[in-house]
CSV table of C-alpha atoms in Angstrom, one decimal:
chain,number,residue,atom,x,y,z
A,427,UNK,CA,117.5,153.6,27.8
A,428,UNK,CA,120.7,155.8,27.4
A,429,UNK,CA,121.4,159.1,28.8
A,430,UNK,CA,124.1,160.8,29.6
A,431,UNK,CA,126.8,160.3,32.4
A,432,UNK,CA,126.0,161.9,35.6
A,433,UNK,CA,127.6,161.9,38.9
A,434,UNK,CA,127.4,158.6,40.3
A,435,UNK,CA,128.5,157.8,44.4
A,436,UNK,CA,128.2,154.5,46.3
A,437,UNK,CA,125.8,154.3,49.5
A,438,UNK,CA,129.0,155.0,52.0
A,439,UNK,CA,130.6,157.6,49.9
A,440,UNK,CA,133.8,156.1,49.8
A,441,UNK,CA,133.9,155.6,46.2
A,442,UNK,CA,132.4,158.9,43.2
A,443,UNK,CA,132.5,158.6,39.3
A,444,UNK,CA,131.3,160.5,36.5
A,445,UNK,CA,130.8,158.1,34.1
A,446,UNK,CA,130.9,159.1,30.4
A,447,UNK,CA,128.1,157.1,30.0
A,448,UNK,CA,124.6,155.4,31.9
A,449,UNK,CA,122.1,153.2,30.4
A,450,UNK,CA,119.8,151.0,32.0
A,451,UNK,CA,119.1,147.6,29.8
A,452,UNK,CA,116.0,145.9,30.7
A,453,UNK,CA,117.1,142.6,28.4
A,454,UNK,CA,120.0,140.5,28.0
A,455,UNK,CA,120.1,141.7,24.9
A,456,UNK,CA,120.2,145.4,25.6
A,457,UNK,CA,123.0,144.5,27.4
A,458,UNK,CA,124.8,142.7,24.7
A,459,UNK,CA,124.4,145.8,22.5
A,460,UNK,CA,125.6,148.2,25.0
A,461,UNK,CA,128.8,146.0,25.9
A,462,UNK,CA,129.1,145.5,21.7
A,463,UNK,CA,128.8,149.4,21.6
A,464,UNK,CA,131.2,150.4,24.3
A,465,UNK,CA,134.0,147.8,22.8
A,466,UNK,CA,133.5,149.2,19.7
A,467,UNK,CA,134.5,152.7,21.2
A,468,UNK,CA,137.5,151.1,23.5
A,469,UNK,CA,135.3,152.0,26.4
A,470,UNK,CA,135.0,150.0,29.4
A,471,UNK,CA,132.1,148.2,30.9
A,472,UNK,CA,131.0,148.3,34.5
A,473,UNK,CA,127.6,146.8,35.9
A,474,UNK,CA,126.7,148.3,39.4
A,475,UNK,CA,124.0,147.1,41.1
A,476,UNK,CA,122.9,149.3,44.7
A,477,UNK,CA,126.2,150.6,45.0
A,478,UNK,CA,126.4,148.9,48.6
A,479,UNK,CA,130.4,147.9,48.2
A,480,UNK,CA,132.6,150.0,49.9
A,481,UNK,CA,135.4,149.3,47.4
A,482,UNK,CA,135.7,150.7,43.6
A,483,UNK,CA,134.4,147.8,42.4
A,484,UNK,CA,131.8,149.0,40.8
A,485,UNK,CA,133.2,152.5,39.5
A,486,UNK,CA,132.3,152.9,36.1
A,487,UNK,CA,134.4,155.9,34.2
A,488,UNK,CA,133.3,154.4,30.9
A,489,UNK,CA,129.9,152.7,30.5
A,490,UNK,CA,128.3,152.2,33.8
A,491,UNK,CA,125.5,149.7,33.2
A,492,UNK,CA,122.8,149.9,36.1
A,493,UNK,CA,120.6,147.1,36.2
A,494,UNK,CA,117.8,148.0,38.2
A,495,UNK,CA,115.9,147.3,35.5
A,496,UNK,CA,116.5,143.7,35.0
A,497,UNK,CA,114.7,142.6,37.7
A,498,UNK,CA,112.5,139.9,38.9
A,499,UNK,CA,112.2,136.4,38.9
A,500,UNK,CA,112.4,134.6,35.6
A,501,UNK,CA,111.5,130.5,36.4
A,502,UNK,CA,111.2,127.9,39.2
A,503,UNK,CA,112.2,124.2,39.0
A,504,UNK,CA,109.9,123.0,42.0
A,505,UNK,CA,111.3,119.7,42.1
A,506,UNK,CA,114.9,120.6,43.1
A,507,UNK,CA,114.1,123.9,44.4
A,508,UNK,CA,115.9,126.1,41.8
A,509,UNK,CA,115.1,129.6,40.9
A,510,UNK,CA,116.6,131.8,38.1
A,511,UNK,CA,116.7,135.2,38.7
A,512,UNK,CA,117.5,138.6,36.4
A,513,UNK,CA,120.8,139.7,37.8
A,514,UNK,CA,119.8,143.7,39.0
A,515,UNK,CA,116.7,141.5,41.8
A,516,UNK,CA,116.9,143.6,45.4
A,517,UNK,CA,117.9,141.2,47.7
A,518,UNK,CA,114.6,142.1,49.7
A,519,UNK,CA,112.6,141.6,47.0
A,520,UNK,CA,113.0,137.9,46.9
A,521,UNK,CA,111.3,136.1,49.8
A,522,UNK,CA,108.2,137.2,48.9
A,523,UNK,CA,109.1,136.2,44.5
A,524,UNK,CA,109.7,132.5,46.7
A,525,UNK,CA,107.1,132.6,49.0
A,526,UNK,CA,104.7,131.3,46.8
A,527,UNK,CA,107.0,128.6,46.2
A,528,UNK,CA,107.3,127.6,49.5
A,529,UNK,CA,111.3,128.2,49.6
A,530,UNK,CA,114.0,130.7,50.8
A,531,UNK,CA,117.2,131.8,50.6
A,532,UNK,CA,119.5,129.1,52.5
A,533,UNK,CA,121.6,132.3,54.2
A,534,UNK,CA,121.7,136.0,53.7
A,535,UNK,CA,123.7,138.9,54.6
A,536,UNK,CA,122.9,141.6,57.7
A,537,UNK,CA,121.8,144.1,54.6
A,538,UNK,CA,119.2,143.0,51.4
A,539,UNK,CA,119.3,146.3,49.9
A,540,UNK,CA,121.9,145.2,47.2
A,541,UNK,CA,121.4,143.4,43.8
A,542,UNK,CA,121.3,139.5,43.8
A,543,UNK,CA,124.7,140.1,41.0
A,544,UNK,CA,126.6,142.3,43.1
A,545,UNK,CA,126.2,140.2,46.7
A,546,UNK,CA,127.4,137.4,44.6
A,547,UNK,CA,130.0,138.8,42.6
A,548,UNK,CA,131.7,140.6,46.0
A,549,UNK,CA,131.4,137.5,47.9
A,550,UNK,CA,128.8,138.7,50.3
A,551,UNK,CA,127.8,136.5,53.2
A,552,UNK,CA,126.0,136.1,56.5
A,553,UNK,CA,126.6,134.2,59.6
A,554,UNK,CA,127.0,130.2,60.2
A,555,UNK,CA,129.7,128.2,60.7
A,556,UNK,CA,128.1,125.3,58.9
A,557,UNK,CA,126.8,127.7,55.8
A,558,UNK,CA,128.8,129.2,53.0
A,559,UNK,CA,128.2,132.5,51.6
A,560,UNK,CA,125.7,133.9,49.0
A,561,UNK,CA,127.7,132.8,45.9
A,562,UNK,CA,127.6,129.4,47.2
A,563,UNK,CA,124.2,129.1,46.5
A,564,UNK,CA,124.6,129.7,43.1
A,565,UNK,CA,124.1,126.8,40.7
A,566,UNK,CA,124.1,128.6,37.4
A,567,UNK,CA,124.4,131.9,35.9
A,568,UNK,CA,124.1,133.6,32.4
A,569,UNK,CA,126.4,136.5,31.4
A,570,UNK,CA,127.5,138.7,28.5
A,571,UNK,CA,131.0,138.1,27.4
A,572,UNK,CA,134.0,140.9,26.4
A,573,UNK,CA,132.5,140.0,23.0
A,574,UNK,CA,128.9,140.4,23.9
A,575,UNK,CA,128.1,136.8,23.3
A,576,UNK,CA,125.9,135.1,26.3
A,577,UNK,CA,127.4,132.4,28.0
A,578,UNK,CA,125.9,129.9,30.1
A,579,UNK,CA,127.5,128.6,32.7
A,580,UNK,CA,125.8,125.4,35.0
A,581,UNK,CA,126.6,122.1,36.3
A,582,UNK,CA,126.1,121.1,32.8
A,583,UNK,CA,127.6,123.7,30.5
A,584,UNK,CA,130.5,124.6,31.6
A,585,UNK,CA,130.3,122.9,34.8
A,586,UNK,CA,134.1,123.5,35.6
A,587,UNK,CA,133.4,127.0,35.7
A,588,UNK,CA,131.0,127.6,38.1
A,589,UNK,CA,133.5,128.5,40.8
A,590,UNK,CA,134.8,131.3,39.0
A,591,UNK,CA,131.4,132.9,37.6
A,592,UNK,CA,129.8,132.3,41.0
A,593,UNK,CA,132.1,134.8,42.5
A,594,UNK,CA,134.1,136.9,39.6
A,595,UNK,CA,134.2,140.2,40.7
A,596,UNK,CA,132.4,142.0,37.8
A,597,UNK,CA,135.8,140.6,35.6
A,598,UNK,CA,134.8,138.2,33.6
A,599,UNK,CA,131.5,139.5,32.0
A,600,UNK,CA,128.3,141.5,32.4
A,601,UNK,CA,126.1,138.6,34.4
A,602,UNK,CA,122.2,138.9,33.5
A,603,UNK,CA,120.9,136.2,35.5
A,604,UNK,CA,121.9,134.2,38.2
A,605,UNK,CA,120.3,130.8,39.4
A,606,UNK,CA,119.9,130.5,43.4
A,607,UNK,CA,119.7,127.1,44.8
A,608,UNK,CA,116.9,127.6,47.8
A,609,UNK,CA,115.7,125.4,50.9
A,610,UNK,CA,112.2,125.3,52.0
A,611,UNK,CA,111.1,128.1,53.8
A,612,UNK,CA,111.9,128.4,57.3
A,613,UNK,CA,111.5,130.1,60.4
A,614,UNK,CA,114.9,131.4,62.9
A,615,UNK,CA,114.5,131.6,66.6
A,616,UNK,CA,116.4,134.6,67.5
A,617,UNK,CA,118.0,135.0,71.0
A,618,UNK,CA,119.8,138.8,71.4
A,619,UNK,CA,121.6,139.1,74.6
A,620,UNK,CA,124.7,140.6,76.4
A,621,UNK,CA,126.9,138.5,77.6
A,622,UNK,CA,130.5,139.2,79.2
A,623,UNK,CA,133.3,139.8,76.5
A,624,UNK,CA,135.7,138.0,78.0
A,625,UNK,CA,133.6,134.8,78.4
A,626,UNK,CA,132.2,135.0,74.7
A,627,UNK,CA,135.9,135.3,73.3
A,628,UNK,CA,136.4,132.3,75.9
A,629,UNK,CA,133.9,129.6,74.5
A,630,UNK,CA,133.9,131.5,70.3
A,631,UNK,CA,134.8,128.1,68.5
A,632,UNK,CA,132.4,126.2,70.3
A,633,UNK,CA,129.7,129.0,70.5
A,634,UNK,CA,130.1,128.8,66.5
A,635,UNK,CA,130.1,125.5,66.0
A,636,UNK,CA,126.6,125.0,68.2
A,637,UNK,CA,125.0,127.0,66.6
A,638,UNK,CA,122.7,127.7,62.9
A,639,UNK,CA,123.8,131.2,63.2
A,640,UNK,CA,125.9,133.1,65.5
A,641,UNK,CA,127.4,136.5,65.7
A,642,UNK,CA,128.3,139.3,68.3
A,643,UNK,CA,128.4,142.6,67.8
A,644,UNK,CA,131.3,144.6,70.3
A,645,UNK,CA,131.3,148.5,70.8
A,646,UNK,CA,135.0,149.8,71.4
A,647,UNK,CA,134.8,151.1,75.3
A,648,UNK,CA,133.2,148.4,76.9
A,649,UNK,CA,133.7,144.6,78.2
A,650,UNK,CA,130.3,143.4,76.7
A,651,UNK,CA,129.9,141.8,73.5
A,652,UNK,CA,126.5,141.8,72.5
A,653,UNK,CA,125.2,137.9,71.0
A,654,UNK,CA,123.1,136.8,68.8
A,655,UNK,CA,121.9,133.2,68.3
A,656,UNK,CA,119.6,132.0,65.7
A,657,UNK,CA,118.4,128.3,65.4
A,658,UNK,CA,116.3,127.3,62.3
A,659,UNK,CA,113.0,125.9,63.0
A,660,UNK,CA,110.4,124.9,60.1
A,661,UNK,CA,108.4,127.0,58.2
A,662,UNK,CA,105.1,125.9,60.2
A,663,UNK,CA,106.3,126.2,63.1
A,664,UNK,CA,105.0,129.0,65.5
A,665,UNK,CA,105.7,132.4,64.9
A,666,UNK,CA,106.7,134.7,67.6
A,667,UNK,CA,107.1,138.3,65.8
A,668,UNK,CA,108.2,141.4,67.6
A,669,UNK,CA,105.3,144.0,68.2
A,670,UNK,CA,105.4,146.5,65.4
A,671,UNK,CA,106.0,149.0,68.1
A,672,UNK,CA,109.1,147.3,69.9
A,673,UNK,CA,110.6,146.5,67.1
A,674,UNK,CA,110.3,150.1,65.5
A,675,UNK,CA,112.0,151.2,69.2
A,676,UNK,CA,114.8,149.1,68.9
A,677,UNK,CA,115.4,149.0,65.4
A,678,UNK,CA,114.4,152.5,64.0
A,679,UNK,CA,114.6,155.2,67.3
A,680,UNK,CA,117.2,153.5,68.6
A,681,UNK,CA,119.3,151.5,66.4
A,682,UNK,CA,119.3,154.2,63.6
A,683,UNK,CA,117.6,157.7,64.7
A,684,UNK,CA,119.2,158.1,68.2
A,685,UNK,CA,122.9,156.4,67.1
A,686,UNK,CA,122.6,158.7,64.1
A,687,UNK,CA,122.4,161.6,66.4
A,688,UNK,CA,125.7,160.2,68.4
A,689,UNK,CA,128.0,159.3,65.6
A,690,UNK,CA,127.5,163.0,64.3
A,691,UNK,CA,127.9,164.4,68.2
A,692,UNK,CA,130.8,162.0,68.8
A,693,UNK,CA,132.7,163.0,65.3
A,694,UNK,CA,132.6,166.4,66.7
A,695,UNK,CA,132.8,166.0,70.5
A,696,UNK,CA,135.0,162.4,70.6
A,697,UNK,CA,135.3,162.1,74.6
A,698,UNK,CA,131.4,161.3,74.2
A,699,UNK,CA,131.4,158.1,72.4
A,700,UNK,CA,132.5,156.0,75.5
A,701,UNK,CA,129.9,156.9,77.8
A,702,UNK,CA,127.3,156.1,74.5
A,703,UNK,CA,129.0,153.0,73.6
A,704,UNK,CA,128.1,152.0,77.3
A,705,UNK,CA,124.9,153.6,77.3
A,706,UNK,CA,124.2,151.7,74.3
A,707,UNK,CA,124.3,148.3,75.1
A,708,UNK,CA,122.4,148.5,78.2
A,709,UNK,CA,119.8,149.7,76.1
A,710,UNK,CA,119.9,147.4,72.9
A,711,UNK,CA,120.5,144.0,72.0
A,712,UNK,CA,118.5,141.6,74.7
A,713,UNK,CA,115.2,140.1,72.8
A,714,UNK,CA,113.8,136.8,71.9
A,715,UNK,CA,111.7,136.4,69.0
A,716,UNK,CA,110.6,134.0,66.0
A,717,UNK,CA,110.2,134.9,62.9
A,718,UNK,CA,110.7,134.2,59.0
A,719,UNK,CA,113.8,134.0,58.2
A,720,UNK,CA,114.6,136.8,56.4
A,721,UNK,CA,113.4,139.4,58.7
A,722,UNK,CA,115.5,137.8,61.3
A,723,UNK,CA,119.0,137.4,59.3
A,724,UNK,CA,118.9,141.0,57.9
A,725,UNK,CA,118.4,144.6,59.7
A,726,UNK,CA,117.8,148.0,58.6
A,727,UNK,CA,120.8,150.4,58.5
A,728,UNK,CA,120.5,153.8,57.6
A,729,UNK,CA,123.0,155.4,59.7
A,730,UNK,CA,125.9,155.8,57.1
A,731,UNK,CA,129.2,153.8,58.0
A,732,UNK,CA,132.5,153.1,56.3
A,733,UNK,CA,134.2,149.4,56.2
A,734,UNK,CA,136.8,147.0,56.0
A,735,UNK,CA,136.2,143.3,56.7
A,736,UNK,CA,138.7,140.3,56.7
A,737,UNK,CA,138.1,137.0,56.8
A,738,UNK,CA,140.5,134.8,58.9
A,739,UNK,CA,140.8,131.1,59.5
A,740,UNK,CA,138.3,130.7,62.3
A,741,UNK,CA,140.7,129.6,65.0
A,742,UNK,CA,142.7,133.0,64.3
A,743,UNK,CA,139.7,135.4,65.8
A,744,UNK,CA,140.0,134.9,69.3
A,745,UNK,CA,143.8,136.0,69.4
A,746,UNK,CA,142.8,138.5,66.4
A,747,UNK,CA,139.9,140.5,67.8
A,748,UNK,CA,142.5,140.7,71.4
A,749,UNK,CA,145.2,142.6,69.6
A,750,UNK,CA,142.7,144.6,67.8
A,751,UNK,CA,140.6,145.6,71.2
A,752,UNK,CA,144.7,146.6,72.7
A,753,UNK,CA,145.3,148.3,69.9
A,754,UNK,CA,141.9,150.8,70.4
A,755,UNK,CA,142.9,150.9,73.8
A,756,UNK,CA,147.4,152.0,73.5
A,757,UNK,CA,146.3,154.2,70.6
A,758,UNK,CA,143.2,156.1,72.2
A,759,UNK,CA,141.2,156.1,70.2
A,760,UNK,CA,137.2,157.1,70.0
A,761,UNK,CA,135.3,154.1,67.8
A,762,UNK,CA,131.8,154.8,68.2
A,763,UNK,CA,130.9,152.0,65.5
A,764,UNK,CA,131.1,148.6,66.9
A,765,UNK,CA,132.8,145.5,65.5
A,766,UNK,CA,131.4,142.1,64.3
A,767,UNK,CA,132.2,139.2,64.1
A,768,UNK,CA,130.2,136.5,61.9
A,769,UNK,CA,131.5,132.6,61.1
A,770,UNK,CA,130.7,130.7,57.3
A,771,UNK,CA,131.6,127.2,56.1
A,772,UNK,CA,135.0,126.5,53.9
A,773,UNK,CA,134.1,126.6,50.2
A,774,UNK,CA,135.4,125.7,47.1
A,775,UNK,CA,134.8,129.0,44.8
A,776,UNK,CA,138.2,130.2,43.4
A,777,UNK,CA,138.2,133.8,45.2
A,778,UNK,CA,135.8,133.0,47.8
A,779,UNK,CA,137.0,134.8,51.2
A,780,UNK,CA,136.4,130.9,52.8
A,781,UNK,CA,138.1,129.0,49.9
A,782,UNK,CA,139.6,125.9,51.5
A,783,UNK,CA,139.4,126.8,55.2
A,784,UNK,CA,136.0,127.5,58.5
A,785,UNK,CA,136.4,131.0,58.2
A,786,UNK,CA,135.5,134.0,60.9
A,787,UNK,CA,135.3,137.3,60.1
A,788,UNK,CA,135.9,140.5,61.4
A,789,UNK,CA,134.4,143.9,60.4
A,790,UNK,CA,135.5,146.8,61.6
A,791,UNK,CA,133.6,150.3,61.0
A,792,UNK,CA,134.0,154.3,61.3
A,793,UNK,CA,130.9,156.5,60.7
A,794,UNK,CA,131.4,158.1,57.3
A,795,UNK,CA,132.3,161.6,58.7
A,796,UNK,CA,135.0,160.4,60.4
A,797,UNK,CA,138.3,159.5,58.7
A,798,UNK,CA,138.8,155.9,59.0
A,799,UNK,CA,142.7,155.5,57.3
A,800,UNK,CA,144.7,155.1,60.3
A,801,UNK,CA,141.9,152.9,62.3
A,802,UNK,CA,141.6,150.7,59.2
A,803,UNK,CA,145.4,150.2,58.2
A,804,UNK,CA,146.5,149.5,61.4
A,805,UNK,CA,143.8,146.9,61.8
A,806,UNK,CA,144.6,145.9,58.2
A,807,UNK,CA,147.7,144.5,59.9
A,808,UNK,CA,146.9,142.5,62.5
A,809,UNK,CA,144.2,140.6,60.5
A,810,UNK,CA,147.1,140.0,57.3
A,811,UNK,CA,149.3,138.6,60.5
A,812,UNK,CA,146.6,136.4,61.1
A,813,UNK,CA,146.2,134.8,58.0
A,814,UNK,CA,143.4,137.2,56.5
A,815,UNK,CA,141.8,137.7,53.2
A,816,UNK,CA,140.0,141.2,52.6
A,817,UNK,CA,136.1,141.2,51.7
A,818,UNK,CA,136.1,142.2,47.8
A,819,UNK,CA,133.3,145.0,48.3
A,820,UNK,CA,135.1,147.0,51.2
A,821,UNK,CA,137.6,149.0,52.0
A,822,UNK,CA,141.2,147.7,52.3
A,823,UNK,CA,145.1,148.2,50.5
A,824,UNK,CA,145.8,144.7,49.4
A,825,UNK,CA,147.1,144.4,45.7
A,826,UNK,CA,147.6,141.2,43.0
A,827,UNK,CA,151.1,140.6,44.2
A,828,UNK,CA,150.1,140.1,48.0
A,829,UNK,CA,146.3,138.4,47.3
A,830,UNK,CA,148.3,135.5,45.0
A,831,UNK,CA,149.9,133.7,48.0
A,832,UNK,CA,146.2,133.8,50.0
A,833,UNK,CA,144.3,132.1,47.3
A,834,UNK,CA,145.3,128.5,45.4
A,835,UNK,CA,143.5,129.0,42.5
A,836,UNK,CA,144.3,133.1,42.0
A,837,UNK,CA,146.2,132.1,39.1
A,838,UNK,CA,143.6,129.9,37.5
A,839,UNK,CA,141.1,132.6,38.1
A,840,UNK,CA,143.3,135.0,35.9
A,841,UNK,CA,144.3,132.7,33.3
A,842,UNK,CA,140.2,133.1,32.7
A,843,UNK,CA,140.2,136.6,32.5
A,844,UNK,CA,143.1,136.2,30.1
A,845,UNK,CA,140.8,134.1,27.7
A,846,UNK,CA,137.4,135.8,28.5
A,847,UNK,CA,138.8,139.4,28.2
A,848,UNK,CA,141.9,139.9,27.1
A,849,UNK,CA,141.3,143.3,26.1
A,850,UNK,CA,139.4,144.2,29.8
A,851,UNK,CA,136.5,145.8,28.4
A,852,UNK,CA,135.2,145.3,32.3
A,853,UNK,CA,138.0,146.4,33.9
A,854,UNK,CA,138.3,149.9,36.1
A,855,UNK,CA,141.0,150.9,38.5
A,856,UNK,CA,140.5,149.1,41.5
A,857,UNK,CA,140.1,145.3,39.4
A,858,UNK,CA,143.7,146.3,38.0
A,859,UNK,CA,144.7,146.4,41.7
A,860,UNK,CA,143.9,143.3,43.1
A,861,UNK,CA,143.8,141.0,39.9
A,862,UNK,CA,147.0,142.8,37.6
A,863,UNK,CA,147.2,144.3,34.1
């Protein structure tokens, strides 16, 4: 389907286009033709998925190509536990397309709601020093070239490859289907609790390293770092839900409606956030529970937030997260969204955010009505001090020049994009940025 363009935001409003034109493909070759089409017309070629990156990423001023429609989940190899999906699959829409199959994802992200293509393609990732992020999962993918030919890429075609398609940034071709490489399906026994900042920041490489899954969660104005722990248990093992109506307190009155309310009162009224930020963690973040894994890695947000994360070598967080907690305190000022701080395994994908090095990450947040510049960029500095490489989907300044000397294999990943599209028919503003030309 074609129509014409029409305004087009991302979720945190960071990022607005009208594109000159939308179509929706519902076949790989649908989208052969439009990226044909659009070459044809010197046009550029943009897939977006939910829109869930707060970068440009995915701004489209030519062709926007929205994929919603090529969805679902195409074939199962049961023996080796491999599933091929169409690129535009929710994220939440596929534990219950594996259920049946008696697997899962091995790791996910704190948010489903984006496209299987765009998680993988921004380098999107969860928590676990001992697991890598989503595109390391990735075993095989299909995409449309500059030239609109399909290209498979697996550890049999192409098999040097991989590590650039698994995680290329939208720059290297329109991808149509990705192939996942799942575990058996399996329960997480969650443990939510707030525990003295101090202490956590004390113990943080060994709390990490213990661990399937740890994170915590740190609201500017207090000295209490709320933790979560998560160890992997087997699928048959018992369940221990939440009740429906504790889990809607804590998760939908609290967690959303109420803090919606404060970030709106605080943007307004600033010398309220402190006494909220206490307020709220005595009142969330201690629960136990087990549960399938998906409903325990990922959590509804619907309070609207801005972002910038950086990943640093894990050892750097500790001294990291310090100077970023003194600088909210010497600059005064109000943060009434917390940070986080998640852990993932070294990889070997050319522009992964943990290429080569046990990674930790830190995320720091400003609700969307708030103006986050001066927060951000003076965070933005400690992090690059410490060794830090920006998330590709959020917000930060870094540029080609300064992101060559943080990746080894930066120039090989370009030399691709040389061959693949030399004309950039999938190119926009913000991949001219951080990859050149």
């Amino acid at each position: 389907m074609t129509r014409p363009g029409a305004p087009w935001q991302n979720w945190g409003r960071t990022e607005e286009i009208r594109p000159q034109r939308v179509e929706r493909p519902a076949s790989a070759e649908a989208v052969q033709r439009a990226v044909q089409a659009a070459r044809r017309r010197g046009m550029r070629v943009k897939a977006v998925g939910a829109g869930h990156s707060f970068s440009g990423i995915a701004v489209a001023p030519g062709v926007l190509l929205d994929l919603s429609d090529l969805s679902g989940l195409i074939e199962v190899d049961d023996p080796r536990g491999r599933v091929r999906l169409h690129a535009g699959t929710r994220l939440h829409r596929i534990p219950a397309l594996l259920a049946p199959y008696g697997l899962a994802m091995e790791n996910l992200g704190d948010i489903d709601r984006q496209s299987v293509a765009g998680a993988i393609s921004t380098g999107t990732h969860g928590t676990g020093a001992r697991f890598a992020g989503l595109s390391g999962q990735v075993v095989g993918a299909t995409l449309v070239t500059a030239d609109g030919d399909l290209l498979a890429v697996d550890e049999t075609r192409h098999p040097e490859l991989l590590g650039a398609v698994a995680l290329g940034l939208g720059a290297l071709g329109i991808l149509i289907d990705v192939t996942l490489q799942c575990v058996p399906a399996f329960l997480l026994a969650a443990v939510e609790h707030p525990e003295p900042l101090g202490d956590v920041l004390a113990a943080l490489g060994e709390r990490a390293a213990a661990s399937d899954h740890f994170e915590f969660y740190w609201f500017p104005h207090t000295e209490v770092a709320l933790t979560k722990t998560q160890t992997r248990l087997p699928g048959d093992a018992e369940r221990r839900p939440l009740p429906p109506v504790g889990r809607w307190i804590d998760e939908t009155l609290l967690s959303n409606g109420v803090y919606r309310v404060a970030c709106a009162a605080g943007a307004l009224v600033p010398a309220i956030i402190p006494p909220f930020s206490r307020l709220a963690v005595r009142l969330t973040g201690d629960r136990q529970y087990t549960d399938r894994s998906d409903r325990v890695l990922t959590q509804s947000r619907t309070v609207r937030f801005r972002e910038m994360e950086y990943a640093l070598p894990a050892e750097e967080v500790p001294p990291a997260f310090e100077e970023l907690r003194d600088l909210i305190r010497q600059r005064g000022w109000r943060i009434s969204f917390p940070v986080e701080v998640r852990f993932a395994a070294a990889d070997d994908l050319w522009l992964s955010t943990a290429h080569g090095r046990d990674t930790g990450y830190i995320a720091v947040h400003r609700y969307w009505r708030e103006d986050p510049e001066a927060y951000f960029a003076a965070a933005e500095q400690i992090f690059l001090a410490h060794g830090g490489r920006p998330h590709w989907g959020k917000m930060h300044t870094r540029d080609a020049a300064a992101l060559r000397a943080r990746y080894p294999r930066f120039d090989d990943f370009l030399a691709l994009r040389d061959r693949w599209d030399p004309e950039r028919v999938f190119a926009n503003r913000y991949t001219g940025r951080i990859l050149g030309g």
